[in-house]
Tab-separated table of C-alpha atoms and ligand atoms in Angstrom:
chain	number	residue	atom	x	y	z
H	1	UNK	CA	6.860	16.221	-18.951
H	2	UNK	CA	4.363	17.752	-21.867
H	3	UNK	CA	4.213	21.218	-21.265
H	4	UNK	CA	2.118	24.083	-22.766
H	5	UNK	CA	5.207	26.234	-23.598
H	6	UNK	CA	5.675	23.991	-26.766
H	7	UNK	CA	1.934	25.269	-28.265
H	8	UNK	CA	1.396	28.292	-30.134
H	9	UNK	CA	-1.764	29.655	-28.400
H	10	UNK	CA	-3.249	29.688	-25.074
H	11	UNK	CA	-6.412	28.011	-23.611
H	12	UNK	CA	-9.454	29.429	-22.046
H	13	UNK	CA	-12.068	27.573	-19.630
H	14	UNK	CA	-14.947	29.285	-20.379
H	15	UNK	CA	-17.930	26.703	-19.597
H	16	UNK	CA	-18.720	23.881	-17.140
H	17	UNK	CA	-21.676	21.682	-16.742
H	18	UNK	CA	-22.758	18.653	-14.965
H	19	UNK	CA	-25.583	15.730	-14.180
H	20	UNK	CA	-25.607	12.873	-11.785
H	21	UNK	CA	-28.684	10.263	-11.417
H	22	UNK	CA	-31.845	10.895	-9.817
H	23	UNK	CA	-31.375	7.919	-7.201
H	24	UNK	CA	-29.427	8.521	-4.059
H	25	UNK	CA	-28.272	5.652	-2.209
H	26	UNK	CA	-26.989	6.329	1.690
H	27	UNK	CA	-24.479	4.859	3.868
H	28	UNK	CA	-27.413	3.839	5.903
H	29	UNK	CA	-29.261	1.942	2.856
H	30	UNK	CA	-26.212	0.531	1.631
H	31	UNK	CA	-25.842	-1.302	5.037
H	32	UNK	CA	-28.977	-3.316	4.495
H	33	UNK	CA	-26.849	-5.075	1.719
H	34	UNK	CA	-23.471	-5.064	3.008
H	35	UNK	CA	-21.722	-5.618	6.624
H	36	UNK	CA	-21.310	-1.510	6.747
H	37	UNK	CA	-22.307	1.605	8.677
H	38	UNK	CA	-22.385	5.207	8.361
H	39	UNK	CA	-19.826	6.281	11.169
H	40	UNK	CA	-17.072	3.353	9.288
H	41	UNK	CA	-17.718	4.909	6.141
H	42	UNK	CA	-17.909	8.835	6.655
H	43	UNK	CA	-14.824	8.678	9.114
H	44	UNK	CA	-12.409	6.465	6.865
H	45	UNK	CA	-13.503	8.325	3.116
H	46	UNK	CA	-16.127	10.909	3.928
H	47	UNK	CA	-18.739	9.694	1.970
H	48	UNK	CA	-22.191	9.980	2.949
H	49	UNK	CA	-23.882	9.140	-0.264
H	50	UNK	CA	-23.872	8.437	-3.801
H	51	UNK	CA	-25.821	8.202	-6.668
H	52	UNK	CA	-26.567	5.332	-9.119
H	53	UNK	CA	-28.139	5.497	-12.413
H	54	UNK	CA	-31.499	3.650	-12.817
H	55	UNK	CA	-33.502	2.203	-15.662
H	56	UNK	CA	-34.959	5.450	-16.934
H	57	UNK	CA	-31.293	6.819	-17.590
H	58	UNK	CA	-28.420	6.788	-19.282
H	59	UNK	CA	-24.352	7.408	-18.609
H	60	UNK	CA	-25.052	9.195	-22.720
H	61	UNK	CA	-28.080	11.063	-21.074
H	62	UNK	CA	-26.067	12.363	-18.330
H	63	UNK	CA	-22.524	13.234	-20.375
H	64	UNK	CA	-25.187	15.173	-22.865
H	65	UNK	CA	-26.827	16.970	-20.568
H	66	UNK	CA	-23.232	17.746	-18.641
H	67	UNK	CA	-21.830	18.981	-21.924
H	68	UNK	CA	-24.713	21.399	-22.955
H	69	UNK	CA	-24.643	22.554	-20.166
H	70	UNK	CA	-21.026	23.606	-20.313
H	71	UNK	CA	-21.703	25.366	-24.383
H	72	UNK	CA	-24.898	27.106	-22.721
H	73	UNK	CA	-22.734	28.705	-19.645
H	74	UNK	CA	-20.087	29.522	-22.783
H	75	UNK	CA	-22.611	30.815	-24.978
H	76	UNK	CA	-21.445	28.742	-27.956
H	77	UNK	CA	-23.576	27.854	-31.186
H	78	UNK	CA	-23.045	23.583	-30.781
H	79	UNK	CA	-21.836	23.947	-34.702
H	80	UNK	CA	-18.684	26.049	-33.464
H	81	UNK	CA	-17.497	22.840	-31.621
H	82	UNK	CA	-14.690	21.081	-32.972
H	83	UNK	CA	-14.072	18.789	-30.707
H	84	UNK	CA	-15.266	16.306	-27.881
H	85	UNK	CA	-13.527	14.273	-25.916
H	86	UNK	CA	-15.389	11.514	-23.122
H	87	UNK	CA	-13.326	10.373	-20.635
H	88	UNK	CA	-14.587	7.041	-19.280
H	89	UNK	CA	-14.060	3.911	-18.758
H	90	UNK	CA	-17.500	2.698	-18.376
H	91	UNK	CA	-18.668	3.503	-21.697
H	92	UNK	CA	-22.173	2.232	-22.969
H	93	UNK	CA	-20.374	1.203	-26.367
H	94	UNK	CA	-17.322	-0.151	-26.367
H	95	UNK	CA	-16.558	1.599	-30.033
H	96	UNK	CA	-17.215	4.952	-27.840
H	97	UNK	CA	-19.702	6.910	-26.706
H	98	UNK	CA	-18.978	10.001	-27.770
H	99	UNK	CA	-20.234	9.865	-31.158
H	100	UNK	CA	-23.548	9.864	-29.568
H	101	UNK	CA	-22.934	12.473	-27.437
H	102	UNK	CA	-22.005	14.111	-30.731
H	103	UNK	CA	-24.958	13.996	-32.328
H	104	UNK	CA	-27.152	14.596	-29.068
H	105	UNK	CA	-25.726	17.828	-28.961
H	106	UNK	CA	-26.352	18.386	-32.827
H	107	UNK	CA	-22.517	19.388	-32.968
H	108	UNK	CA	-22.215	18.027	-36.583
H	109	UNK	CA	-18.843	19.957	-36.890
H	110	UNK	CA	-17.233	18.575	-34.163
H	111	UNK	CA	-14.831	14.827	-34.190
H	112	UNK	CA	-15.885	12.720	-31.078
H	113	UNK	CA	-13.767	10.262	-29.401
H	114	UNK	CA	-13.257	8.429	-25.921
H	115	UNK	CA	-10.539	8.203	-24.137
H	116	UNK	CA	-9.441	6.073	-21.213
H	117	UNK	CA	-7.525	7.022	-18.316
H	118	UNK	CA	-9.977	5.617	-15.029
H	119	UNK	CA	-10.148	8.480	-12.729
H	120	UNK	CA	-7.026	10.624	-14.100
H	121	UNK	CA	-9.263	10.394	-17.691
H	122	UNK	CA	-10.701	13.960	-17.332
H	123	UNK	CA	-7.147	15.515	-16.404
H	124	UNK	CA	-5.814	13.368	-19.481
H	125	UNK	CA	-8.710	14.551	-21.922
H	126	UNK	CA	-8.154	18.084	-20.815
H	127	UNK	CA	-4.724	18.445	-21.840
H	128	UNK	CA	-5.316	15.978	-25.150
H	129	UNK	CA	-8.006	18.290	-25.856
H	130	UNK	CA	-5.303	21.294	-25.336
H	131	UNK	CA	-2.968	19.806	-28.025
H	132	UNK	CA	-5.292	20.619	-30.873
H	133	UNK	CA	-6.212	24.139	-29.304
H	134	UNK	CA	-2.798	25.265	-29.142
H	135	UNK	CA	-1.384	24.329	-31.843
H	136	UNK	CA	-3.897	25.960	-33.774
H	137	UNK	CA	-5.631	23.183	-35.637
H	138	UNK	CA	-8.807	23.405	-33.818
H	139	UNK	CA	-10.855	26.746	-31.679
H	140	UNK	CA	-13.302	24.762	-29.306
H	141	UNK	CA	-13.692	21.555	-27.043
H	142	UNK	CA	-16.034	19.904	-25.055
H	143	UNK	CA	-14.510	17.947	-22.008
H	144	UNK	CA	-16.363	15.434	-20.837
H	145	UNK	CA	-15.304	13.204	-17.696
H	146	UNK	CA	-18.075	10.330	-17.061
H	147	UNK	CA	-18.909	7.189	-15.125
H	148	UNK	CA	-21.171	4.449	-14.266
H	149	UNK	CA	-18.713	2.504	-12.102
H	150	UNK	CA	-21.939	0.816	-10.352
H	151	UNK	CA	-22.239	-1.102	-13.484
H	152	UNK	CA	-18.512	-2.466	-12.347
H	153	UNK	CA	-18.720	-2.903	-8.474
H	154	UNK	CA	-19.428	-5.768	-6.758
H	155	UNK	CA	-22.246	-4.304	-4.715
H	156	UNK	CA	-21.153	-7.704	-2.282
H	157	UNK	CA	-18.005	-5.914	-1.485
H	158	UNK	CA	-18.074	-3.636	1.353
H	159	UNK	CA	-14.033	-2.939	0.981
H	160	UNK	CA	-14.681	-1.147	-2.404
H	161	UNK	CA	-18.668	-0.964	-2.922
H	162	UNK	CA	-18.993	2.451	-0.546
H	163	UNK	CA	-16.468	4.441	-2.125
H	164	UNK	CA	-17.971	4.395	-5.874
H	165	UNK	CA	-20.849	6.224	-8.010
H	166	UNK	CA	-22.210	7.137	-11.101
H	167	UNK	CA	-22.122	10.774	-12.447
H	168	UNK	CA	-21.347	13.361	-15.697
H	169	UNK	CA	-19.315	16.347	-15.664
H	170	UNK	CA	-17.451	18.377	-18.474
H	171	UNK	CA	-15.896	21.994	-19.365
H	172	UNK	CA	-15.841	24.142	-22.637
H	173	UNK	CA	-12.383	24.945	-23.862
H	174	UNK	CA	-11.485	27.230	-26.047
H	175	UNK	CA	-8.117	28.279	-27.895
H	176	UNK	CA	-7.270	32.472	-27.365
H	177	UNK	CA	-4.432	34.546	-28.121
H	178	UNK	CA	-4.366	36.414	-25.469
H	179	UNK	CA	-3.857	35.774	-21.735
H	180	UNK	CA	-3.580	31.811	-21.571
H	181	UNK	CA	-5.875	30.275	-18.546
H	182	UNK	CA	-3.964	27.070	-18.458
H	183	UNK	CA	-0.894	27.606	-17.109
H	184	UNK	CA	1.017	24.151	-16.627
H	185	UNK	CA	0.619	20.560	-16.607
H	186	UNK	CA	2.271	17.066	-16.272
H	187	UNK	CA	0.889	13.846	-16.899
H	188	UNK	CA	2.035	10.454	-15.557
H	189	UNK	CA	1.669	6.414	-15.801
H	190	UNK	CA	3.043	3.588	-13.876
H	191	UNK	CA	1.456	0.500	-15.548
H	192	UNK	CA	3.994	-1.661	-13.066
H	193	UNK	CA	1.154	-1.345	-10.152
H	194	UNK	CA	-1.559	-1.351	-11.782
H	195	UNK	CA	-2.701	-4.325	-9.966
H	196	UNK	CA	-3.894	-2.275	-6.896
H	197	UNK	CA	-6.699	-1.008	-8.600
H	198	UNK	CA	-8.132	-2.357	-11.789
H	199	UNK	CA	-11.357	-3.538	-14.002
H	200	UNK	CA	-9.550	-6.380	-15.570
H	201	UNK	CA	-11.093	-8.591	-18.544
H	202	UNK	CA	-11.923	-12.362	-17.547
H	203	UNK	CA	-9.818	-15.139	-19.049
H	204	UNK	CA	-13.074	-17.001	-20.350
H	205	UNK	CA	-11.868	-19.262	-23.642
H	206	UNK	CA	-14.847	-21.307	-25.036
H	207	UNK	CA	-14.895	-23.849	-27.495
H	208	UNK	CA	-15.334	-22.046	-31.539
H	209	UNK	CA	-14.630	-24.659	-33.340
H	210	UNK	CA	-12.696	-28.142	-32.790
H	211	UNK	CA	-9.485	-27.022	-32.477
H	212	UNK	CA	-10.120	-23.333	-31.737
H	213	UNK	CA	-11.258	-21.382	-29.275
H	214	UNK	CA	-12.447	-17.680	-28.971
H	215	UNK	CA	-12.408	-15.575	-25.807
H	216	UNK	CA	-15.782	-14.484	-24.245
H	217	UNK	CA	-15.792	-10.684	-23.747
H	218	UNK	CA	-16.914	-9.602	-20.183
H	219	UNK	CA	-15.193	-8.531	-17.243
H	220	UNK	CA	-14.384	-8.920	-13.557
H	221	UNK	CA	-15.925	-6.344	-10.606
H	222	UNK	CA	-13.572	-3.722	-9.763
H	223	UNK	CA	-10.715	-4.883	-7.771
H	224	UNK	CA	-8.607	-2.640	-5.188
H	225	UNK	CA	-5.828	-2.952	-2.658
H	226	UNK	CA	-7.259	0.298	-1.160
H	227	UNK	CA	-4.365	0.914	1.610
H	228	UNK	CA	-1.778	0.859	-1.773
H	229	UNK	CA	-3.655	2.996	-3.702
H	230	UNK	CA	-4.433	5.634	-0.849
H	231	UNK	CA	-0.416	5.443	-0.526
H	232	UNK	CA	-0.035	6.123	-4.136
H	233	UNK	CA	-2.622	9.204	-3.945
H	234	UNK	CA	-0.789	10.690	-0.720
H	235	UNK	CA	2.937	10.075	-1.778
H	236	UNK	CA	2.003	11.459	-5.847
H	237	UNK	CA	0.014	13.807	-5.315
H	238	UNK	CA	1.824	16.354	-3.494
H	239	UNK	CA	5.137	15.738	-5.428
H	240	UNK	CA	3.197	16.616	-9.297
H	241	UNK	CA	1.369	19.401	-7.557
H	242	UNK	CA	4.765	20.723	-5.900
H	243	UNK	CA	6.485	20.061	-9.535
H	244	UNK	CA	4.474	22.328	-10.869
H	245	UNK	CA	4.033	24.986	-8.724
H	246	UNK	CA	8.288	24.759	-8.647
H	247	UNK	CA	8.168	25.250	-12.187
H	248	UNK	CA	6.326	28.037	-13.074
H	249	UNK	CA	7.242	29.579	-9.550
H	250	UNK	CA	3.624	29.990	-7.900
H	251	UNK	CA	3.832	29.760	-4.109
H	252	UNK	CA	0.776	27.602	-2.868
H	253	UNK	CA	-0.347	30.344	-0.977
H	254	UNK	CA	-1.540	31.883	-3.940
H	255	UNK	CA	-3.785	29.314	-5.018
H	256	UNK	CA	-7.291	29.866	-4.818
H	257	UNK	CA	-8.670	26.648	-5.073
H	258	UNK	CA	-7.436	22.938	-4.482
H	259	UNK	CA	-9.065	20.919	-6.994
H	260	UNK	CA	-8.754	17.048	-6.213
H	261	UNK	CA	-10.526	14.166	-7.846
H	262	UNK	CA	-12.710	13.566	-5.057
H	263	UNK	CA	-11.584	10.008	-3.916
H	264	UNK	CA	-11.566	10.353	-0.128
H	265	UNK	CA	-11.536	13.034	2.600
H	266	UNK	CA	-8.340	11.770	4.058
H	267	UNK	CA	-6.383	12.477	0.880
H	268	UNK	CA	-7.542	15.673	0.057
H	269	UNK	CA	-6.704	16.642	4.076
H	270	UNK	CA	-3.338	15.240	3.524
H	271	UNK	CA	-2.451	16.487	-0.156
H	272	UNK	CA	-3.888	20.391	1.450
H	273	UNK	CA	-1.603	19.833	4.717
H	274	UNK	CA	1.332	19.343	2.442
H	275	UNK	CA	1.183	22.754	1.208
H	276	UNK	CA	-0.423	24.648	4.092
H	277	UNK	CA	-3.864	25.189	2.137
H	278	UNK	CA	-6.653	26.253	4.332
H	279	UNK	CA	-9.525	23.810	4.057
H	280	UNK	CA	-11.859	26.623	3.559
H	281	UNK	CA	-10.164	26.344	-0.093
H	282	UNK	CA	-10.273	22.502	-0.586
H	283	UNK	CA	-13.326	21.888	-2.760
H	284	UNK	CA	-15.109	19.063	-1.901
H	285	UNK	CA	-18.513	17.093	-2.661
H	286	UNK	CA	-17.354	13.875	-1.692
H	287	UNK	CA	-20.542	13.589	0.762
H	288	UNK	CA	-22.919	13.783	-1.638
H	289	UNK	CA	-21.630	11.931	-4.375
H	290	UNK	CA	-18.592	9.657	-3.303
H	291	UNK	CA	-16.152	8.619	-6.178
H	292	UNK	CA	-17.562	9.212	-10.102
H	293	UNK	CA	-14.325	8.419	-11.168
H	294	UNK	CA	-13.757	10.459	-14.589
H	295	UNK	CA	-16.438	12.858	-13.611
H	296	UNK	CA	-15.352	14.161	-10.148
H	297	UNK	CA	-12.912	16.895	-10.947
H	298	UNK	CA	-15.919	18.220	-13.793
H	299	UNK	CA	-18.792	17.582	-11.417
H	300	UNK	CA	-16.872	19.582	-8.607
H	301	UNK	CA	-16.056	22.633	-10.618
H	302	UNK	CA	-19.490	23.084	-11.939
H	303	UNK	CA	-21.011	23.179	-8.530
H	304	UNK	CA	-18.393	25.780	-7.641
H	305	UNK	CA	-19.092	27.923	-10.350
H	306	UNK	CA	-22.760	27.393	-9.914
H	307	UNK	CA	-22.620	28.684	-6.327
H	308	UNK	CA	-20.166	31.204	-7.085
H	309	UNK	CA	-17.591	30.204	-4.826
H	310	UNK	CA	-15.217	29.882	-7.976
H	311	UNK	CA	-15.216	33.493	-9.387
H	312	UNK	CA	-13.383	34.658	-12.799
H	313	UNK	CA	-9.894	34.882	-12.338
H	314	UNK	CA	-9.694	32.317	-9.757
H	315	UNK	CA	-6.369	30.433	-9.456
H	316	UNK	CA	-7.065	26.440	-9.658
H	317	UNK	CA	-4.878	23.978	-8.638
H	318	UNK	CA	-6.174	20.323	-9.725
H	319	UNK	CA	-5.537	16.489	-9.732
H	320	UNK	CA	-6.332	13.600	-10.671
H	321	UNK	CA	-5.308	10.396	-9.837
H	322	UNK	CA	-5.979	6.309	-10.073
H	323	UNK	CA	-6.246	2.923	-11.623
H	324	UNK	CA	-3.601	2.294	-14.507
H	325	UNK	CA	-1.630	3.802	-12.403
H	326	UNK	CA	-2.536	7.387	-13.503
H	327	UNK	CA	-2.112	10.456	-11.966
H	328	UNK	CA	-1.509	14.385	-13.378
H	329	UNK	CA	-1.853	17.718	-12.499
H	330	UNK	CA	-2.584	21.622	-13.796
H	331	UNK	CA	-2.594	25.039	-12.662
H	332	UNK	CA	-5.153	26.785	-14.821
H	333	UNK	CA	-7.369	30.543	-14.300
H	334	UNK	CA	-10.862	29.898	-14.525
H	335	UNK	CA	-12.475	32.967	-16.904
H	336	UNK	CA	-15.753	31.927	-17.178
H	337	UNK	CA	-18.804	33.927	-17.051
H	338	UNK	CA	-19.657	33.729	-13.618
D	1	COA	N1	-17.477	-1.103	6.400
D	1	COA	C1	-17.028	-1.616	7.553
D	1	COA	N2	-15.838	-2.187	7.691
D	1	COA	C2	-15.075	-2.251	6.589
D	1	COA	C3	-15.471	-1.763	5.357
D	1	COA	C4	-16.740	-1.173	5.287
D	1	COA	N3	-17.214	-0.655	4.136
D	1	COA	N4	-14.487	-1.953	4.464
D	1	COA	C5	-13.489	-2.559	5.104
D	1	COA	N5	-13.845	-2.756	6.395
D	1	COA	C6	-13.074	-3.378	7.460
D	1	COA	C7	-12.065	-4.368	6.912
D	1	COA	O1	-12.659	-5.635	6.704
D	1	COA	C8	-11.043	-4.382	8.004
D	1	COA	O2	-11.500	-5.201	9.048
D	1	COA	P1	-10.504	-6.179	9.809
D	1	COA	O3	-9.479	-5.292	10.434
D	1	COA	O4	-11.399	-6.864	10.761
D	1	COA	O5	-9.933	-7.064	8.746
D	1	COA	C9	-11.039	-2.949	8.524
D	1	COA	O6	-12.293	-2.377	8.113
D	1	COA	C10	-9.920	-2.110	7.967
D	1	COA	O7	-9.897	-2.318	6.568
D	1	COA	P2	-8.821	-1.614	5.672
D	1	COA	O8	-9.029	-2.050	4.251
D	1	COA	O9	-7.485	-1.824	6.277
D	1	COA	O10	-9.265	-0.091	5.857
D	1	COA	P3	-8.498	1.213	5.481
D	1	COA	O11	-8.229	2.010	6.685
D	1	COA	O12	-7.369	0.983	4.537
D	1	COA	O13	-9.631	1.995	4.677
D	1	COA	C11	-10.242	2.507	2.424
D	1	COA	C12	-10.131	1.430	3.495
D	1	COA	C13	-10.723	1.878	1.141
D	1	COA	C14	-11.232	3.554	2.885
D	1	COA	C15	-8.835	3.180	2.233
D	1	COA	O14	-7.839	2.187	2.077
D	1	COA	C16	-8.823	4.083	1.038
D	1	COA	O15	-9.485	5.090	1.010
D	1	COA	N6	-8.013	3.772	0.012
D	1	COA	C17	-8.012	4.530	-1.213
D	1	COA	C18	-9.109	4.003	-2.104
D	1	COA	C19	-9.424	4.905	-3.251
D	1	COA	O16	-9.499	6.087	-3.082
D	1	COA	N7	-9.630	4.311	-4.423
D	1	COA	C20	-9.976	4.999	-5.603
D	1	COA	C21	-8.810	5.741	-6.123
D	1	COA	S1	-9.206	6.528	-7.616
């Protein structure tokens, strides 16, 4: 288990943003391509929709825009950032996207880097990020969690092509001395089943030379043994979550907000039964945007905080979980401005 108690300094959330495509693509739509249908879909995952980026955009576009708008609601000059950190696995480069991001944003002070993690990456960029805040070597981070999984699906698939969609999300982070906002964390992999859900490489040798041979770099669709993996989410889940709240002694009834990466309805019902959370408190845009993958936990707090249902102070209780295996969790005070 990492834990925050071995850093110096605290860490504030003091910004969110977030952007998702333009083009909206319904259960009903996505029926005239595959064997599917509205009631199948919304009952078994509660999704209803989901958006998918188009010609005229970019998964660079949208992590900008999601990260500016996180140092606008902060109120940070872009050369005060230090650091940004892109969770995705879908990046546009595979050298990483975040050097563009970088320099989109005009942050010339800040180092750049990706990270991947699937849909745990935001939850695992968040705390990497925390490592240089608390220990003092750097004052501000950009979080970014981002996806274009409809680059990956095979859109000929109904078992995994309704669950998935594109979208940008990210937080502003900032080191304080004072009153830490992120309380507790843990972080975990289990490579052993990572078969159950994965984006796996193709074994494609062609001929170089005579006598050698070079492998051709592309990739299979996304590939899922969904009734293992929504095991995985319901069995995990509750256990980090309940390590956590065991350890720094917070009874669940004082969380404000469950905070889920925003896979399906039935996990978020069944991760909230666990510890007798109301559902009025179980944040969830599933319906509108189905799974972004490294964006959902992002995308979901910035729409809270938009519509002020998330107020300063608020007690958050978040996350994420998926291919790799990956899963973690945090307990963190939200303190931005709104
Ligand atoms: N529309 C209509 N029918 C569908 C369908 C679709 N989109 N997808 C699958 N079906 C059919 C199957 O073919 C199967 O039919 P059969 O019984 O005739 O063979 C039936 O529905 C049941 O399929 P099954 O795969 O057993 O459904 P399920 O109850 O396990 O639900 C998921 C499927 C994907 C919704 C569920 O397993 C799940 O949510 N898993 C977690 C996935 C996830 O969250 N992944 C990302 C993690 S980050």
């Amino acid at each position: 288990m990492i834990s925050n108690s071995q850093c110096d300094r605290g860490i504030s959330f003091v910004g969110c943003g977030s952007a998702t495509p333009q083009k909206i693509i319904t259960n009903d739509q996505l029926s005239q391509r595959v064997d599917t249908n509205d009631e199948w879909i919304q009952s078994r995952t509660g999704i209803g929709e989901r958006r998918v980026i188009s010609e005229n955009e970019s998964l660079i576009d949208l992590a900008t825009h999601a990260a500016l708008n996180a140092v606008k609601m902060a109120n940070w000059d872009v050369k005060t950032i230090d650091l940004i950190i892109l969770a995705t696995s879908t990046p546009e480069d595979l050298f990483g996207s975040s050097p563009k991001i970088q320099s989109n944003l005009g942050a010339s002070n800040a180092v750049a880097f990706d990270l991947t993690a699937a849909c745990s990456g935001f939850l695992f960029a968040l705390i990497t990020a925390s490592q240089y805040l608390a220990s003092g070597s750097m004052k501000r981070a950009v979080v970014i969690g981002a996806d274009q999984l409809s680059k990956w699906v095979d859109w000929d698939d109904r078992k995994t092509c309704v669950l998935f969609g594109d979208g940008a999300g990210a937080v502003a982070v900032e080191a304080v001395n004072d009153e830490t906002g992120l309380i507790g964390y843990d972080l975990k992999s289990d490579g052993s089943k990572g078969d159950c859900l994965n984006l796996s490489q193709s074994n494609n040798f062609l001929d170089l030379i005579p006598g050698a041979s070079y492998q051709k770099g592309e990739y299979f669709p996304i590939k899922m043994q969904g009734k293992e993996v929504y095991k995985f989410a319901v069995r995990e889940v509750p256990i980090i979550l309940g390590e956590i709240l065991d350890k720094y002694q917070i009874k669940s009834d004082k969380i404000d907000w469950l905070l889920l990466h925003q896979a399906n309805q039935r996990i978020l019902d069944a991760v909230a039964s666990r510890f007798s959370i109301p559902s009025e408190k179980v944040l969830s845009n599933l319906k509108f945007y189905g799974n972004t993958s490294a964006a959902t936990i992002p995308l979901m707090l910035d729409e809270a905080v938009r519509d002020q249902r998330i107020k300063s102070g608020d007690l958050i209780a978040c996350s994420g979980f998926g291919a790799g295996l990956s899963w973690g969790a945090a307990l963190f005070y939200w303190h931005g401005p709104y």
